[in-house]
Each structure stands twice: as C-alpha cells, then as structure tokens.
CSV table of C-alpha atoms in Angstrom, one decimal:
chain,number,residue,atom,x,y,z
J,1,MET,CA,11.2,-24.2,1.2
J,2,PRO,CA,7.1,-24.3,0.8
J,3,GLY,CA,5.4,-23.5,-2.3
J,4,VAL,CA,2.5,-22.8,-4.0
J,5,GLU,CA,2.5,-25.4,-7.0
J,6,GLY,CA,-0.7,-26.7,-7.9
J,7,ALA,CA,-2.5,-24.8,-5.1
J,8,PRO,CA,-5.5,-23.3,-6.8
J,9,ASP,CA,-5.8,-20.0,-6.9
J,10,GLY,CA,-6.0,-17.8,-4.2
J,11,GLU,CA,-6.3,-21.0,-1.7
J,12,LEU,CA,-3.6,-21.4,1.5
J,13,ALA,CA,-3.5,-22.8,4.3
J,14,GLY,CA,-6.5,-21.6,6.1
J,15,GLY,CA,-8.0,-20.1,3.2
J,16,GLY,CA,-9.9,-16.4,3.3
J,17,PRO,CA,-9.6,-13.0,1.6
J,18,ALA,CA,-6.4,-12.1,3.4
J,19,ALA,CA,-4.8,-15.9,2.2
J,20,ALA,CA,-6.3,-14.9,-1.0
J,21,ALA,CA,-4.1,-11.6,-0.9
J,22,ALA,CA,-0.9,-13.6,0.1
J,23,SER,CA,-1.2,-16.5,-2.4
J,24,ALA,CA,-1.8,-13.5,-5.4
J,25,ASP,CA,1.6,-12.7,-5.0
J,26,ALA,CA,3.2,-15.9,-5.2
J,27,PRO,CA,4.3,-15.4,-8.7
J,28,ASP,CA,6.9,-12.3,-7.1
J,29,ILE,CA,7.9,-14.4,-4.4
J,30,HIS,CA,11.3,-15.2,-5.0
J,31,ARG,CA,12.2,-12.5,-8.1
J,32,VAL,CA,14.6,-10.8,-6.0
J,33,PRO,CA,17.0,-13.3,-4.0
J,34,PRO,CA,18.7,-12.2,-0.8
J,35,SER,CA,21.7,-10.2,-0.4
J,36,THR,CA,24.7,-12.7,-1.2
J,37,ARG,CA,26.7,-10.8,1.4
J,38,VAL,CA,26.0,-13.2,3.9
J,39,PRO,CA,23.8,-16.5,4.0
J,40,PRO,CA,20.0,-16.7,3.4
J,41,ASP,CA,17.8,-16.0,6.7
J,42,LEU,CA,15.3,-18.3,6.1
J,43,THR,CA,12.8,-18.0,9.2
J,44,ALA,CA,13.3,-14.1,9.7
J,45,ALA,CA,11.8,-11.5,7.4
J,46,ALA,CA,10.7,-8.0,7.4
J,47,PHE,CA,7.2,-6.7,6.9
J,48,PHE,CA,6.4,-2.7,5.6
J,49,ASP,CA,3.3,-0.6,5.0
J,50,VAL,CA,3.6,1.6,2.3
J,51,ASP,CA,1.9,4.4,2.7
J,52,ASN,CA,3.6,7.3,4.5
J,53,THR,CA,5.6,4.3,5.9
J,54,MET,CA,7.8,3.7,2.8
J,55,MET,CA,6.0,6.6,0.2
J,56,MET,CA,5.1,10.0,1.4
J,57,GLY,CA,1.4,9.8,1.1
J,58,ALA,CA,-0.6,7.6,-0.1
J,59,SER,CA,0.6,5.8,-3.5
J,60,ILE,CA,-3.2,4.8,-4.9
J,61,PHE,CA,-3.1,8.8,-4.5
J,62,HIS,CA,-0.4,8.7,-6.8
J,63,PHE,CA,-1.2,6.8,-9.4
J,64,ALA,CA,-4.8,7.8,-9.9
J,65,ARG,CA,-3.2,11.6,-10.0
J,66,GLY,CA,-1.1,10.3,-12.8
J,67,LEU,CA,-3.6,8.6,-14.5
J,68,ALA,CA,-6.0,11.7,-14.0
J,69,ALA,CA,-3.6,13.7,-16.0
J,70,ARG,CA,-3.7,10.8,-19.2
J,71,ASN,CA,-7.0,11.6,-19.1
J,72,PHE,CA,-8.2,8.3,-18.0
J,73,PHE,CA,-11.1,10.1,-15.8
J,74,SER,CA,-14.2,11.4,-16.7
J,75,GLY,CA,-15.3,15.0,-13.9
J,76,SER,CA,-17.7,11.9,-12.3
J,77,ASP,CA,-15.5,9.4,-11.8
J,78,LEU,CA,-12.9,11.2,-10.3
J,79,ARG,CA,-15.2,12.6,-8.1
J,80,GLY,CA,-16.6,9.5,-6.6
J,81,PHE,CA,-13.1,7.7,-6.4
J,82,VAL,CA,-11.6,10.8,-4.8
J,83,TRP,CA,-14.8,10.9,-2.3
J,84,GLN,CA,-15.1,7.2,-1.2
J,85,GLN,CA,-11.1,7.1,-0.4
J,86,LEU,CA,-11.4,10.7,1.6
J,87,LYS,CA,-14.2,9.2,3.5
J,88,PHE,CA,-12.9,6.0,4.3
J,89,ARG,CA,-9.5,7.3,5.5
J,90,LEU,CA,-11.3,10.5,7.2
J,91,GLY,CA,-13.9,7.9,9.2
J,92,GLY,CA,-11.7,4.8,9.1
J,93,GLU,CA,-13.9,1.7,8.6
J,94,GLY,CA,-17.0,2.9,9.3
J,95,SER,CA,-20.0,0.4,9.4
J,96,PRO,CA,-20.2,-3.2,7.5
J,97,ASP,CA,-22.3,-1.2,4.9
J,98,ASP,CA,-19.5,1.6,4.3
J,99,VAL,CA,-17.0,-1.1,4.2
J,100,ARG,CA,-19.3,-2.6,1.8
J,101,ALA,CA,-19.7,0.4,0.0
J,102,HIS,CA,-16.1,0.8,-0.4
J,103,ARG,CA,-14.7,-2.4,-0.7
J,104,GLU,CA,-17.2,-2.2,-4.6
J,105,GLN,CA,-16.0,1.6,-5.4
J,106,ALA,CA,-12.8,0.7,-4.4
J,107,LEU,CA,-11.0,0.3,-7.7
J,108,SER,CA,-14.2,1.1,-9.3
J,109,PHE,CA,-11.9,3.5,-11.6
J,110,VAL,CA,-9.9,1.3,-13.3
J,111,ALA,CA,-13.2,-0.8,-14.3
J,112,GLY,CA,-12.7,-1.7,-18.3
J,113,GLN,CA,-9.2,-0.9,-18.5
J,114,SER,CA,-6.3,-3.6,-19.6
J,115,VAL,CA,-4.4,-5.0,-16.7
J,116,SER,CA,-0.9,-4.8,-19.3
J,117,GLU,CA,-1.7,-1.3,-20.1
J,118,LEU,CA,-2.4,0.1,-16.6
J,119,VAL,CA,0.8,-1.7,-15.4
J,120,ALA,CA,2.4,-0.4,-18.4
J,121,LEU,CA,0.8,3.6,-17.1
J,122,GLY,CA,1.9,2.4,-13.5
J,123,GLU,CA,6.0,2.0,-14.4
J,124,GLU,CA,5.9,5.4,-15.9
J,125,ILE,CA,3.6,6.8,-12.7
J,126,TYR,CA,6.2,5.4,-10.4
J,127,ASP,CA,9.2,7.4,-12.4
J,128,GLU,CA,7.1,10.5,-12.6
J,129,LEU,CA,5.8,11.1,-9.0
J,130,MET,CA,6.4,8.1,-6.6
J,131,ALA,CA,10.1,8.1,-7.3
J,132,ASP,CA,11.3,10.5,-5.4
J,133,ARG,CA,8.6,10.5,-2.6
J,134,ILE,CA,10.5,7.4,-1.4
J,135,TRP,CA,11.5,7.8,2.2
J,136,GLU,CA,15.5,7.2,2.8
J,137,GLY,CA,15.6,6.3,6.2
J,138,THR,CA,12.8,3.6,5.6
J,139,ARG,CA,14.3,2.5,2.2
J,140,ALA,CA,17.2,1.8,4.8
J,141,LEU,CA,15.4,-0.1,7.3
J,142,ALA,CA,14.8,-2.5,3.9
J,143,GLN,CA,18.1,-2.9,3.0
J,144,MET,CA,19.3,-3.4,6.1
J,145,HIS,CA,17.1,-6.7,6.1
J,146,LEU,CA,17.8,-7.9,2.9
J,147,ASP,CA,21.8,-7.7,3.4
J,148,ALA,CA,21.3,-9.9,6.6
J,149,GLY,CA,19.6,-12.5,3.9
J,150,GLN,CA,16.4,-11.8,5.2
J,151,ARG,CA,13.7,-11.6,2.8
J,152,VAL,CA,11.2,-7.7,2.7
J,153,TRP,CA,7.8,-7.5,1.5
J,154,LEU,CA,5.6,-4.3,1.0
J,155,VAL,CA,2.0,-4.9,3.3
J,156,THR,CA,-0.5,-2.9,1.9
J,157,ALA,CA,-4.1,-2.0,0.8
J,158,THR,CA,-3.0,-0.5,-2.7
J,159,PRO,CA,-3.5,-3.0,-5.7
J,160,LEU,CA,-1.5,-5.9,-5.6
J,161,GLU,CA,-0.3,-5.1,-9.2
J,162,LEU,CA,1.0,-1.3,-8.1
J,163,ALA,CA,2.6,-2.9,-4.9
J,164,ARG,CA,4.7,-5.3,-7.1
J,165,ILE,CA,5.7,-2.1,-9.1
J,166,ILE,CA,7.1,-0.4,-6.2
J,167,ALA,CA,8.6,-3.6,-4.5
J,168,ARG,CA,10.5,-4.3,-7.8
J,169,ARG,CA,12.1,-0.7,-8.0
J,170,LEU,CA,12.9,-1.0,-4.5
J,171,GLY,CA,14.5,-4.8,-4.8
J,172,LEU,CA,12.4,-5.8,-2.5
J,173,THR,CA,11.5,-9.8,-2.4
J,174,GLY,CA,7.7,-9.0,-3.5
J,175,ALA,CA,4.2,-7.3,-2.2
J,176,LEU,CA,1.0,-8.6,-0.5
J,177,GLY,CA,-1.8,-5.9,-2.1
J,178,THR,CA,-5.1,-5.8,-2.5
J,179,VAL,CA,-6.1,-7.9,-5.4
J,180,ALA,CA,-8.0,-6.7,-8.3
J,181,GLU,CA,-10.2,-9.0,-10.4
J,182,SER,CA,-9.7,-9.0,-14.5
J,183,GLU,CA,-11.2,-11.0,-16.7
J,184,ASP,CA,-9.9,-11.4,-20.1
J,185,GLY,CA,-6.9,-9.3,-19.2
J,186,VAL,CA,-9.3,-6.3,-18.2
J,187,PHE,CA,-9.9,-5.2,-15.0
J,188,THR,CA,-13.3,-5.3,-13.5
J,189,GLY,CA,-13.6,-2.6,-11.3
J,190,ARG,CA,-14.3,-5.4,-8.2
J,191,LEU,CA,-12.0,-6.9,-5.8
J,192,VAL,CA,-11.1,-10.3,-5.1
J,193,GLY,CA,-11.6,-10.6,-1.5
J,194,GLU,CA,-11.3,-8.0,0.7
J,195,LEU,CA,-9.2,-5.1,1.3
J,196,LEU,CA,-5.8,-5.5,2.5
J,197,HIS,CA,-6.5,-3.2,6.0
J,198,GLY,CA,-6.5,-3.9,9.5
J,199,PRO,CA,-7.0,-7.1,10.4
J,200,ALA,CA,-6.7,-8.6,7.2
J,201,LYS,CA,-2.7,-7.6,7.0
J,202,ALA,CA,-2.3,-9.7,10.0
J,203,HIS,CA,-3.8,-12.5,8.7
J,204,ALA,CA,-2.0,-12.2,5.4
J,205,VAL,CA,1.0,-12.3,7.4
J,206,ARG,CA,0.6,-15.1,8.9
J,207,ALA,CA,-0.6,-16.9,5.7
J,208,LEU,CA,2.7,-16.0,4.2
J,209,ALA,CA,4.4,-17.3,7.4
J,210,ALA,CA,3.0,-20.3,7.5
J,211,ARG,CA,4.1,-20.8,4.0
J,212,GLU,CA,7.5,-19.7,3.7
J,213,GLY,CA,8.8,-21.5,6.8
J,214,LEU,CA,9.0,-18.0,8.7
J,215,ASP,CA,9.1,-17.9,12.6
J,216,LEU,CA,6.9,-14.4,13.3
J,217,ARG,CA,9.4,-14.3,16.6
J,218,ARG,CA,12.1,-13.2,13.9
J,219,CYS,CA,10.4,-11.2,12.2
J,220,ALA,CA,9.6,-7.2,12.2
J,221,ALA,CA,7.2,-4.9,10.7
J,222,TYR,CA,7.1,-1.4,9.8
J,223,SER,CA,4.4,1.1,9.8
J,224,ASP,CA,2.9,4.9,10.5
J,225,SER,CA,-0.6,3.9,11.5
J,226,VAL,CA,-2.4,2.5,14.4
J,227,ASN,CA,-5.1,0.4,12.2
J,228,ASP,CA,-2.2,-1.8,11.7
J,229,ALA,CA,-1.2,-2.3,14.6
J,230,PRO,CA,-2.8,-6.1,14.3
J,231,MET,CA,-0.1,-6.6,11.5
J,232,LEU,CA,2.5,-5.1,14.3
J,233,SER,CA,1.3,-7.2,16.9
J,234,VAL,CA,1.8,-10.3,15.0
J,235,VAL,CA,5.4,-10.2,14.9
J,236,GLY,CA,8.8,-10.2,17.4
J,237,THR,CA,9.6,-6.7,16.1
J,238,ALA,CA,7.8,-3.8,15.7
J,239,VAL,CA,8.5,0.3,14.5
J,240,ALA,CA,6.5,2.7,14.2
J,241,VAL,CA,7.6,5.0,11.7
J,242,ASN,CA,6.3,8.0,10.8
J,243,PRO,CA,3.6,7.5,13.5
J,244,ASP,CA,0.3,9.1,13.8
J,245,SER,CA,-0.3,9.9,17.3
J,246,ASP,CA,-2.0,7.0,17.9
J,247,LEU,CA,0.2,4.7,17.3
J,248,ARG,CA,3.2,6.6,18.5
J,249,ALA,CA,1.2,6.7,21.8
J,250,MET,CA,1.0,2.6,21.0
J,251,ALA,CA,4.1,2.6,20.7
J,252,ARG,CA,5.2,4.1,23.9
J,253,ARG,CA,2.8,2.2,26.1
J,254,ARG,CA,4.4,-1.3,24.1
J,255,GLY,CA,7.9,-0.3,24.0
J,256,TRP,CA,8.2,-0.2,20.4
J,257,GLU,CA,11.1,1.5,18.3
J,258,ILE,CA,10.0,5.0,16.9
J,259,ARG,CA,11.5,6.1,13.9
J,260,ASP,CA,11.2,9.6,12.8
J,261,PHE,CA,12.3,10.4,9.1
J,262,ARG,CA,10.2,14.0,8.7
J,263,SER,CA,10.7,17.5,9.9
J,264,GLY,CA,9.7,20.7,10.3
J,265,ARG,CA,7.0,22.1,8.5
J,266,LYS,CA,6.4,18.3,5.9
J,267,ALA,CA,6.5,16.6,9.6
J,268,ALA,CA,3.4,18.4,10.8
J,269,LYS,CA,1.5,18.4,7.4
J,270,ILE,CA,2.2,14.1,7.1
J,271,GLY,CA,2.3,13.7,11.1
J,272,VAL,CA,-1.9,13.8,11.1
J,273,PRO,CA,-2.6,11.3,8.4
J,274,SER,CA,-6.4,10.2,9.3
J,275,VAL,CA,-7.4,13.8,8.5
J,276,LEU,CA,-4.9,16.5,7.3
J,277,GLY,CA,-3.1,13.6,5.0
J,278,ALA,CA,-6.3,12.4,3.7
J,279,GLY,CA,-6.8,16.1,2.3
J,280,ALA,CA,-4.0,16.8,1.0
J,281,VAL,CA,-3.7,13.7,-1.8
J,282,ALA,CA,-7.4,13.9,-2.1
J,283,GLY,CA,-6.2,17.7,-3.6
J,284,ALA,CA,-3.4,15.9,-5.4
J,285,VAL,CA,-5.4,14.4,-6.8
J,286,VAL,CA,-7.7,17.5,-8.0
J,287,ALA,CA,-4.9,19.1,-9.1
J,288,GLY,CA,-3.4,16.4,-11.4
J,289,ALA,CA,-7.2,16.0,-13.0
J,290,ALA,CA,-6.8,20.3,-13.2
J,291,TYR,CA,-4.4,19.4,-15.8
J,292,ARG,CA,-6.2,18.1,-18.0
J,293,ARG,CA,-10.0,19.1,-16.5
J,294,ARG,CA,-9.4,22.2,-15.2
J,295,SER,CA,-13.5,23.3,-14.9
J,296,THR,CA,-14.0,19.9,-13.3
J,297,ALA,CA,-11.6,19.8,-11.1
J,298,SER,CA,-12.6,23.3,-9.9
J,299,ARG,CA,-16.3,22.6,-9.2
J,300,LEU,CA,-14.2,19.4,-7.3
J,301,ALA,CA,-11.9,20.4,-5.4
J,302,GLU,CA,-15.0,23.0,-4.1
J,303,ARG,CA,-17.0,20.7,-2.9
J,304,LEU,CA,-14.0,19.1,-1.0
J,305,VAL,CA,-11.6,21.1,0.3
J,306,GLY,CA,-13.8,24.7,0.0
C-alpha cells in the first residue's frame, strides 16, 4: 500500500494546500485497522464531513465553548473569534480578501498555547460536550463501511488535532483537517495552507486516494452542506446527511441518497445550518464564556444576537 515515508512534510503528488492537509494526517492513517470480520477492501473508503453530519452543531464551537469555560479567552479574543466564524458561516467564502481575513483569524484563539495541552483539553472537551452530540445514524453508516473492511476518514475544516481526536474516539481510520502551524510545540495561530473547506476537501480526498490506491468510483462521501458538493461529486456514492435546503435540492436533482436523522423541533433548528445553525452555535460559545465571564458574555451576546 502506498505510504508517505521519506516524503517532505506537507508534500504529496500534486502538491498544494489540500495535499498538505492530507499529508499531515499520515501518522493516523493506519491507527485503527479495518474490521477483522471480513478481508480488507483496499480500494474503497468512505469520507465523512463532521459538523452537522457526524456531530450535531460545529465541533470547533464546542471546543471553543469548553476552552471558554476554562478561562482560556479574554472578552476581546472570544468576540473576535465568534464574529469571524459567524461572518464566514453566514456569508460563505466571500471575496478573496474576506477568505484571507478569515484564514488569518481562524485559529488566532489558540495562538501561544501549548499543542500538547490543547490536545489533552480536547480529549476532555470531547467527553464533556461532543460525545453526546454524535448522530447515531451517521455513526452507524461509518460502521457499515468499517464492517465491510473499508477505511473511513473524517474530512473537515476543523483543526486537524481536534479532528483526529473525534476520529479516534469513533474508531475511524483517521482524519483530514485544517492544519494549524506550531513552533517548538506552541501554536502560532496561523494556518499551514488553506482552510479545508469547499473545493479544498475534494483536492484533499483526491490526494489521499492517489496515495492510498483508492478507486474513487468505489468510494462514498457524506455531508450536510452544499459547500461540500465538490467532495461529494468526486466519489461514486454521494449521500446527503441532514442536508441543508440547497444540498437537498441538489441531491434530488442528481439522484443522491438522502439520510435525515433529525426529527421534530430539532430538525427545524438544525435544518438551516447556514444561518440559524451558525447563530445557535455562536450563542453556545457565548454561553460557555458566561460561565466564567458573565459581564463580557452579556455584552457579546447583545452585539451578536441582540
């Protein structure tokens, strides 16, 4: 099976930021073997988005909420982080300047923090705020692929370290995620390459498939968002999970399967991730900050949702 031994960090055939994101995951690729019930299927795999697909809400906001409860944020840090994330999710990618600004701000809240310490906290925060938010239906779909001897990766804009924690806890093969730069074991707050978002996910999946010898026609991809249409379009089987309205319409036009694990009032809340979902998750971060910084959170809440 193709490997990456001897390749420079961040380099894959074809190069580019998405390739860097995929290459950075190399140490985790074979951490969890396929199910031993059947022989490994070496040319087929599945790729799952995380936010609102594998997990209710946005993993980065659950993580930020956990950090806020631990007093990691100042009021200005939290306000800037929430505002940039909310603007990006409400408005989409926007102009090149908007994307550049978001890229520069995306992980600013971890600047100066120890990588090992934040990874350890990520393990705690997963147990506290994420484990109960995994969609059981989506988890069962991932297990179906594992039981068929196939490998399963998460593909997400979430920072790679957090994505790896989620993948490991779910017993998946590994994760592709946004790569945060670190120096001497400390996060700089900058990114390596671009956010793993939109077309970048498709590039990362192609790069991984080339390295691992996968036949993309035999692979499957799962997402809730029309932003992931490029990733869904490069595989043989595309499945819309808890889809937003645009992805639902696209799935119907293209004959893609639709799986919706939401019901009742929860579905109404989560079914509009571009606007309502972003506001709700931003509110969750504000609520987490309120645990330690009530006055700051109140002012922030008034500005964002008042």
